[in-house]
Short mmCIF file of C-alpha atoms and ligand atoms in Angstrom, two decimals:
data_model
loop_
_atom_site.label_atom_id
_atom_site.label_comp_id
_atom_site.label_asym_id
_atom_site.label_seq_id
_atom_site.Cartn_x
_atom_site.Cartn_y
_atom_site.Cartn_z
CA MET A 12 53.03 -85.58 164.54
CA GLU A 13 55.27 -83.27 166.36
CA LEU A 14 53.58 -80.31 168.10
CA LEU A 15 55.76 -77.61 168.89
CA HIS A 16 55.08 -74.36 170.83
CA THR A 17 58.37 -72.33 170.78
CA VAL A 18 60.49 -70.71 167.83
CA GLU A 19 63.78 -72.53 168.96
CA GLY A 20 61.88 -75.89 169.26
CA MET A 21 60.62 -75.31 165.90
CA GLN A 22 63.97 -74.31 164.45
CA ALA A 23 65.75 -77.37 166.05
CA HIS A 24 63.00 -79.71 164.81
CA ALA A 25 63.41 -78.11 161.00
CA ASP A 26 67.24 -78.06 161.19
CA ALA A 27 67.29 -81.73 161.91
CA ALA A 28 65.02 -82.54 159.19
CA ARG A 29 67.25 -80.45 156.96
CA ALA A 30 70.23 -82.29 158.15
CA ALA A 31 68.42 -85.60 157.18
CA SER A 32 68.39 -83.94 153.66
CA GLN A 33 64.74 -83.66 153.76
CA ARG A 34 62.74 -80.88 151.72
CA LEU A 35 60.48 -79.02 154.12
CA ALA A 36 57.24 -77.49 153.32
CA LEU A 37 55.37 -75.28 155.42
CA VAL A 38 51.43 -74.57 155.16
CA PRO A 39 50.78 -71.50 157.34
CA THR A 40 47.44 -70.99 158.93
CA MET A 41 45.34 -69.57 161.52
CA GLY A 42 43.86 -72.52 162.46
CA ALA A 43 40.05 -73.42 162.32
CA LEU A 44 41.11 -75.91 159.49
CA HIS A 45 38.69 -76.75 156.84
CA GLU A 46 38.85 -78.80 153.64
CA GLY A 47 40.72 -75.80 151.81
CA HIS A 48 43.36 -75.98 154.42
CA LEU A 49 43.78 -79.81 153.82
CA ALA A 50 44.00 -79.24 150.20
CA LEU A 51 47.18 -77.20 151.12
CA VAL A 52 48.41 -79.83 153.26
CA GLU A 53 47.91 -82.50 150.39
CA ALA A 54 49.58 -80.14 148.07
CA ALA A 55 52.76 -79.68 150.37
CA ARG A 56 53.11 -83.48 150.71
CA GLN A 57 53.27 -83.86 147.00
CA ARG A 58 56.08 -81.27 146.92
CA ALA A 59 58.26 -82.21 149.97
CA ASP A 60 59.55 -84.97 152.22
CA HIS A 61 58.42 -83.11 155.29
CA VAL A 62 55.12 -81.06 156.10
CA THR A 63 54.97 -78.31 158.92
CA VAL A 64 51.38 -76.69 159.30
CA SER A 65 51.79 -73.60 161.43
CA ILE A 66 48.87 -72.65 163.63
CA PHE A 67 48.65 -69.24 164.97
CA VAL A 68 45.96 -66.53 165.07
CA ASN A 69 48.32 -63.45 164.58
CA PRO A 70 47.41 -60.58 166.44
CA THR A 71 49.29 -57.98 164.11
CA GLN A 72 47.24 -58.47 161.09
CA PHE A 73 43.83 -57.61 162.67
CA ALA A 74 43.02 -54.05 162.33
CA PRO A 75 41.37 -52.47 165.57
CA GLY A 76 37.71 -53.26 165.62
CA GLU A 77 38.43 -56.64 163.59
CA ASP A 78 37.42 -60.08 164.92
CA TYR A 79 40.82 -61.10 166.63
CA ALA A 80 39.53 -61.71 170.13
CA GLN A 81 36.51 -63.78 168.38
CA TYR A 82 38.63 -65.42 165.67
CA PRO A 83 38.00 -69.16 166.21
CA ARG A 84 40.88 -71.10 168.21
CA THR A 85 40.41 -74.95 167.60
CA LEU A 86 43.59 -76.59 168.13
CA ASP A 87 42.17 -79.93 169.28
CA SER A 88 39.97 -80.35 166.48
CA ASP A 89 42.34 -78.87 164.08
CA LEU A 90 45.15 -81.61 165.25
CA ALA A 91 42.41 -84.05 164.91
CA ALA A 92 41.45 -83.01 161.36
CA LEU A 93 45.05 -83.31 160.48
CA GLU A 94 45.51 -86.99 161.94
CA SER A 95 42.47 -87.94 160.33
CA ALA A 96 43.67 -86.44 156.87
CA GLY A 97 47.00 -88.58 157.18
CA GLY A 98 48.82 -86.62 159.55
CA VAL A 99 51.72 -84.08 159.12
CA ASP A 100 55.26 -84.29 160.37
CA ALA A 101 55.14 -81.12 162.80
CA VAL A 102 52.41 -78.48 163.87
CA PHE A 103 53.88 -75.28 164.87
CA ALA A 104 51.44 -73.72 167.50
CA PRO A 105 53.27 -71.03 169.21
CA THR A 106 51.70 -68.39 171.65
CA PRO A 107 51.58 -64.63 170.82
CA GLU A 108 54.48 -64.21 173.44
CA ALA A 109 56.72 -66.62 171.56
CA MET A 110 56.25 -65.08 168.55
CA TYR A 111 56.31 -61.70 169.75
CA PRO A 112 58.67 -61.88 172.59
CA PHE A 113 59.37 -58.02 172.78
CA GLY A 114 55.62 -57.23 173.20
CA LEU A 115 53.25 -55.71 170.99
CA PRO A 116 53.15 -53.91 168.64
CA PRO A 117 56.68 -55.00 167.47
CA PHE A 118 59.46 -52.68 166.42
CA THR A 119 60.53 -54.71 163.61
CA THR A 120 58.05 -55.31 160.58
CA VAL A 121 58.33 -56.11 157.07
CA HIS A 122 56.56 -53.70 154.68
CA VAL A 123 55.85 -54.42 151.22
CA ARG A 124 54.87 -50.90 149.45
CA ASP A 125 52.16 -50.21 147.11
CA LEU A 126 50.60 -53.40 146.52
CA ASN A 127 48.40 -52.79 149.54
CA ARG A 128 46.77 -49.67 148.03
CA TYR A 129 43.74 -51.42 146.49
CA LEU A 130 41.25 -54.52 147.20
CA CYS A 131 41.46 -55.41 151.06
CA GLY A 132 44.55 -53.37 151.78
CA ALA A 133 42.50 -50.14 151.35
CA PHE A 134 40.03 -51.26 154.00
CA ARG A 135 42.32 -52.96 156.33
CA GLU A 136 44.76 -50.84 157.85
CA GLY A 137 48.11 -52.32 158.51
CA HIS A 138 46.77 -55.60 157.75
CA PHE A 139 49.36 -56.71 155.20
CA GLU A 140 52.04 -55.40 157.42
CA GLY A 141 51.01 -57.94 159.94
CA VAL A 142 50.95 -60.49 157.36
CA THR A 143 54.26 -59.98 155.80
CA THR A 144 55.84 -59.74 159.22
CA VAL A 145 54.37 -62.91 160.52
CA VAL A 146 54.94 -64.99 157.55
CA THR A 147 58.84 -63.70 157.81
CA LYS A 148 58.87 -64.87 161.40
CA LEU A 149 57.25 -68.17 160.34
CA PHE A 150 59.78 -68.77 157.57
CA LEU A 151 62.44 -68.22 160.03
CA ALA A 152 61.10 -70.42 162.64
CA CYS A 153 60.05 -73.36 160.21
CA ARG A 154 63.05 -72.99 157.55
CA PRO A 155 60.94 -74.40 154.74
CA HIS A 156 62.09 -74.96 151.09
CA VAL A 157 58.47 -74.40 149.83
CA ALA A 158 55.32 -72.59 151.20
CA ILE A 159 52.09 -73.18 150.09
CA PHE A 160 49.06 -70.52 150.45
CA GLY A 161 45.51 -70.45 149.08
CA GLU A 162 44.54 -68.36 146.29
CA LYS A 163 41.50 -67.19 147.81
CA ASP A 164 43.70 -64.52 149.63
CA ALA A 165 44.94 -63.31 146.11
CA GLN A 166 46.32 -59.98 147.27
CA GLN A 167 48.26 -61.73 150.17
CA LEU A 168 49.77 -64.35 147.97
CA ALA A 169 50.80 -61.57 145.50
CA ILE A 170 52.39 -59.55 148.45
CA LEU A 171 54.07 -62.71 149.78
CA ARG A 172 55.66 -63.53 146.36
CA ARG A 173 57.03 -60.19 145.98
CA MET A 174 58.22 -60.24 149.78
CA THR A 175 60.07 -63.62 149.21
CA ALA A 176 61.58 -62.91 145.96
CA GLU A 177 62.75 -59.36 147.02
CA LEU A 178 64.28 -60.43 150.40
CA GLY A 179 65.84 -63.49 148.85
CA PHE A 180 64.37 -66.04 151.15
CA GLY A 181 65.07 -68.73 148.78
CA ILE A 182 61.89 -70.22 149.45
CA GLU A 183 59.24 -71.18 146.75
CA VAL A 184 56.00 -69.74 147.11
CA ILE A 185 52.96 -71.88 145.64
CA GLY A 186 49.52 -70.58 145.38
CA HIS A 187 46.86 -73.42 145.60
CA PRO A 188 43.28 -72.85 143.78
CA ILE A 189 40.47 -72.02 145.71
CA VAL A 190 38.48 -74.81 147.13
CA ARG A 191 34.73 -74.30 146.93
CA GLU A 192 31.44 -75.61 148.28
CA ALA A 193 28.88 -77.41 145.61
CA ASP A 194 27.17 -73.82 145.01
CA GLY A 195 30.28 -72.01 144.36
CA LEU A 196 30.96 -70.52 147.94
CA ALA A 197 34.69 -70.42 148.62
CA LEU A 198 35.77 -72.19 151.60
CA SER A 199 36.65 -70.06 154.68
CA SER A 200 37.08 -70.20 158.42
CA ARG A 201 34.65 -67.52 158.59
CA ASN A 202 31.88 -69.28 156.77
CA ARG A 203 30.97 -70.66 160.15
CA TYR A 204 29.64 -67.29 161.43
CA LEU A 205 26.80 -67.08 158.46
CA SER A 206 23.32 -67.78 159.44
CA ALA A 207 21.58 -70.30 157.49
CA GLU A 208 19.90 -67.38 155.38
CA GLU A 209 23.25 -65.45 155.02
CA ARG A 210 24.82 -68.59 154.00
CA GLN A 211 22.12 -69.38 151.14
CA GLN A 212 22.65 -65.74 149.89
CA ALA A 213 26.53 -65.73 150.14
CA VAL A 214 26.32 -67.91 146.89
CA VAL A 215 26.23 -64.28 145.07
CA VAL A 216 29.84 -63.67 145.61
CA SER A 217 31.04 -66.71 143.36
CA LYS A 218 28.14 -66.14 141.03
CA ALA A 219 29.29 -62.39 140.33
CA LEU A 220 32.72 -63.75 139.49
CA ALA A 221 31.50 -66.47 137.21
CA GLU A 222 29.53 -63.93 135.36
CA VAL A 223 32.49 -61.81 134.99
CA HIS A 224 34.35 -64.83 133.12
CA GLU A 225 31.33 -65.23 130.92
CA ALA A 226 31.32 -61.58 130.08
CA VAL A 227 34.96 -61.56 129.45
CA ALA A 228 34.46 -64.91 127.14
CA GLY A 229 31.87 -62.90 125.36
CA GLY A 230 34.20 -60.08 124.50
CA GLU A 231 33.75 -57.56 127.12
CA ARG A 232 37.04 -55.61 128.01
CA ASP A 233 36.01 -52.64 129.99
CA PRO A 234 36.53 -53.13 133.80
CA ARG A 235 34.09 -50.56 134.73
CA ALA A 236 31.31 -52.97 133.18
CA LEU A 237 32.63 -55.62 135.03
CA VAL A 238 32.58 -53.96 138.19
CA ASP A 239 29.27 -52.78 137.56
CA ALA A 240 27.84 -56.32 136.84
CA MET A 241 29.30 -57.47 140.10
CA ARG A 242 27.80 -54.90 142.23
CA HIS A 243 24.58 -55.65 140.54
CA THR A 244 24.69 -59.11 140.90
CA VAL A 245 25.74 -59.02 144.79
CA ALA A 246 22.95 -56.33 145.27
CA THR A 247 20.44 -59.23 144.29
CA ALA A 248 21.14 -60.65 148.04
CA PRO A 249 19.09 -58.41 150.52
CA LEU A 250 21.61 -59.37 153.19
CA ALA A 251 24.63 -58.73 151.29
CA GLU A 252 26.66 -55.37 151.62
CA LEU A 253 29.22 -54.96 149.06
CA GLN A 254 32.65 -53.55 150.55
CA TYR A 255 34.55 -53.61 147.06
CA ALA A 256 34.55 -55.05 143.59
CA GLU A 257 37.64 -54.37 141.47
CA VAL A 258 39.43 -55.47 138.38
CA VAL A 259 43.46 -55.20 138.78
CA ASP A 260 46.45 -56.46 137.12
CA THR A 261 47.86 -59.56 138.78
CA GLU A 262 51.39 -57.95 139.47
CA LEU A 263 50.84 -54.54 140.95
CA LEU A 264 47.22 -54.91 142.03
CA GLN A 265 46.24 -51.64 140.57
CA PRO A 266 42.96 -50.86 138.56
CA VAL A 267 43.12 -50.92 134.87
CA GLU A 268 41.61 -48.87 132.19
CA THR A 269 40.84 -51.77 129.99
CA LEU A 270 41.68 -55.39 129.60
CA THR A 271 44.41 -56.05 126.98
CA SER A 272 46.48 -59.13 126.66
CA GLY A 273 47.62 -59.45 130.18
CA ARG A 274 46.28 -61.40 133.23
CA TYR A 275 43.93 -59.70 135.51
CA LEU A 276 42.33 -60.30 139.04
CA ALA A 277 38.40 -59.66 139.36
CA ALA A 278 38.12 -59.53 143.24
CA LEU A 279 35.23 -58.56 145.81
CA ALA A 280 34.82 -58.37 149.60
CA VAL A 281 31.05 -58.75 150.67
CA PHE A 282 29.85 -58.16 154.49
CA PHE A 283 26.79 -60.59 155.53
CA GLY A 284 26.21 -58.99 158.75
CA ALA A 285 29.52 -58.93 160.72
CA THR A 286 30.94 -61.64 158.57
CA ARG A 287 33.49 -60.42 155.81
CA LEU A 288 33.78 -62.90 152.57
CA ILE A 289 36.27 -62.45 150.04
CA ASP A 290 36.69 -64.03 146.64
CA ASN A 291 38.37 -63.64 143.28
CA THR A 292 39.06 -65.31 139.87
CA THR A 293 41.94 -64.81 137.48
CA LEU A 294 41.02 -63.61 134.07
CA ASP A 295 43.80 -64.80 131.78
CA LEU A 296 43.70 -62.95 128.23
CA GLU A 297 47.39 -64.43 127.61
CA GLY A 298 46.27 -67.88 127.55
CA SER A 299 43.55 -69.58 125.61
CA ASP A 300 40.61 -68.90 128.23
CA TYR A 301 39.08 -66.35 125.89
O1 PAF B 430 46.05 -66.75 155.20
C1 PAF B 430 46.01 -66.91 156.37
O2 PAF B 430 45.47 -67.68 157.10
C2 PAF B 430 47.28 -65.90 157.25
O3 PAF B 430 46.91 -64.67 156.54
C3 PAF B 430 48.70 -66.34 157.27
C4 PAF B 430 49.24 -66.65 155.82
C5 PAF B 430 48.58 -67.98 157.95
C6 PAF B 430 49.33 -65.46 158.33
O4 PAF B 430 48.83 -64.95 159.44
#
C-alpha cells in the first residue's frame, strides 16, 4: 500500500496507474474505518484494478460547534484495518494544509443548489458545500474512474451524483447499501461515542425505518402518517432526541404530499446525548417492493 500525503504525489501515482491502463476506484473516507468502509473497499475492488482510499477529516464540512476537533483520527489503526482486509493500492491521507493550501475558508467552493434544503442540510449550515468542495478536490487529486459512497449518507450521495453529472467529471458514482449491526443499527464512526445504554436504545432508529416499510407495504401512502409513526417510535427511547424525520423524493430531496409510483427516501437524524446518528431507507413504489 502506498501512503501519499500530498496532492502532487497522489496525482503522479494515479497518472502512473492510468498510464498502465488501470481502472481506478476511489473510496473517500474521513477515517475511523469500520466494517461499512471495508465493504466499500471490497465493492471498489470488484469494479477496478486499482483502489485508493482517501482518509481526510475535512474541516470545511463541519459547521461551527460540530465535532471537528473531537472527530476520531486513527490513521495507524485505519492502515492496519485496510492491510488486514487485503490491502489497497494507495491511501491518500493529506494534511489540511495540503488540501487547502491557500488557507481556510477557501475562496473557491462547489455549491449544489437546493438539494440541501431539507434533511441534514436544514440543520448543518455549510455542510454540503464543504462535502462537494472536498470531494471535487479528492476527485482532482485521485483521478478515479469510479467512486464509491455509502448510502447511509443518502443526501450526500444524491448531491454528489448531481454534482458529478452536472460538472461532467466522467466519474461513475456508486452507492453502496448500508451495513448494519445485528440489531439493525447502521455502522458509523460516531457509534463509538454511544454509552452502553445509548447503544441499546439506538436500535429505535432502524426500527422506525423498518416500520415505515411495513406501513407502506400495508398500503399507507400519507407521508405525514409515516413521519408521525417514526416520531412515535423514536420517542419510545428515553435517551433519544429526534432532530428530523422526513419522507422526500429521491431526486430533489423535497417533502411530498402523497406517495405515488415514484421512489422516496424516509430518513431521520437522532441525537443520543451529543452523538448524532442518521439513517434512511428507500421506498421504491416503482419496483415490486409494495
Ligand atoms: O462521507 C464521508 O465520510 C465524507 O463526507 C466524505 C465523502 C469522505 C467527504 O469528506
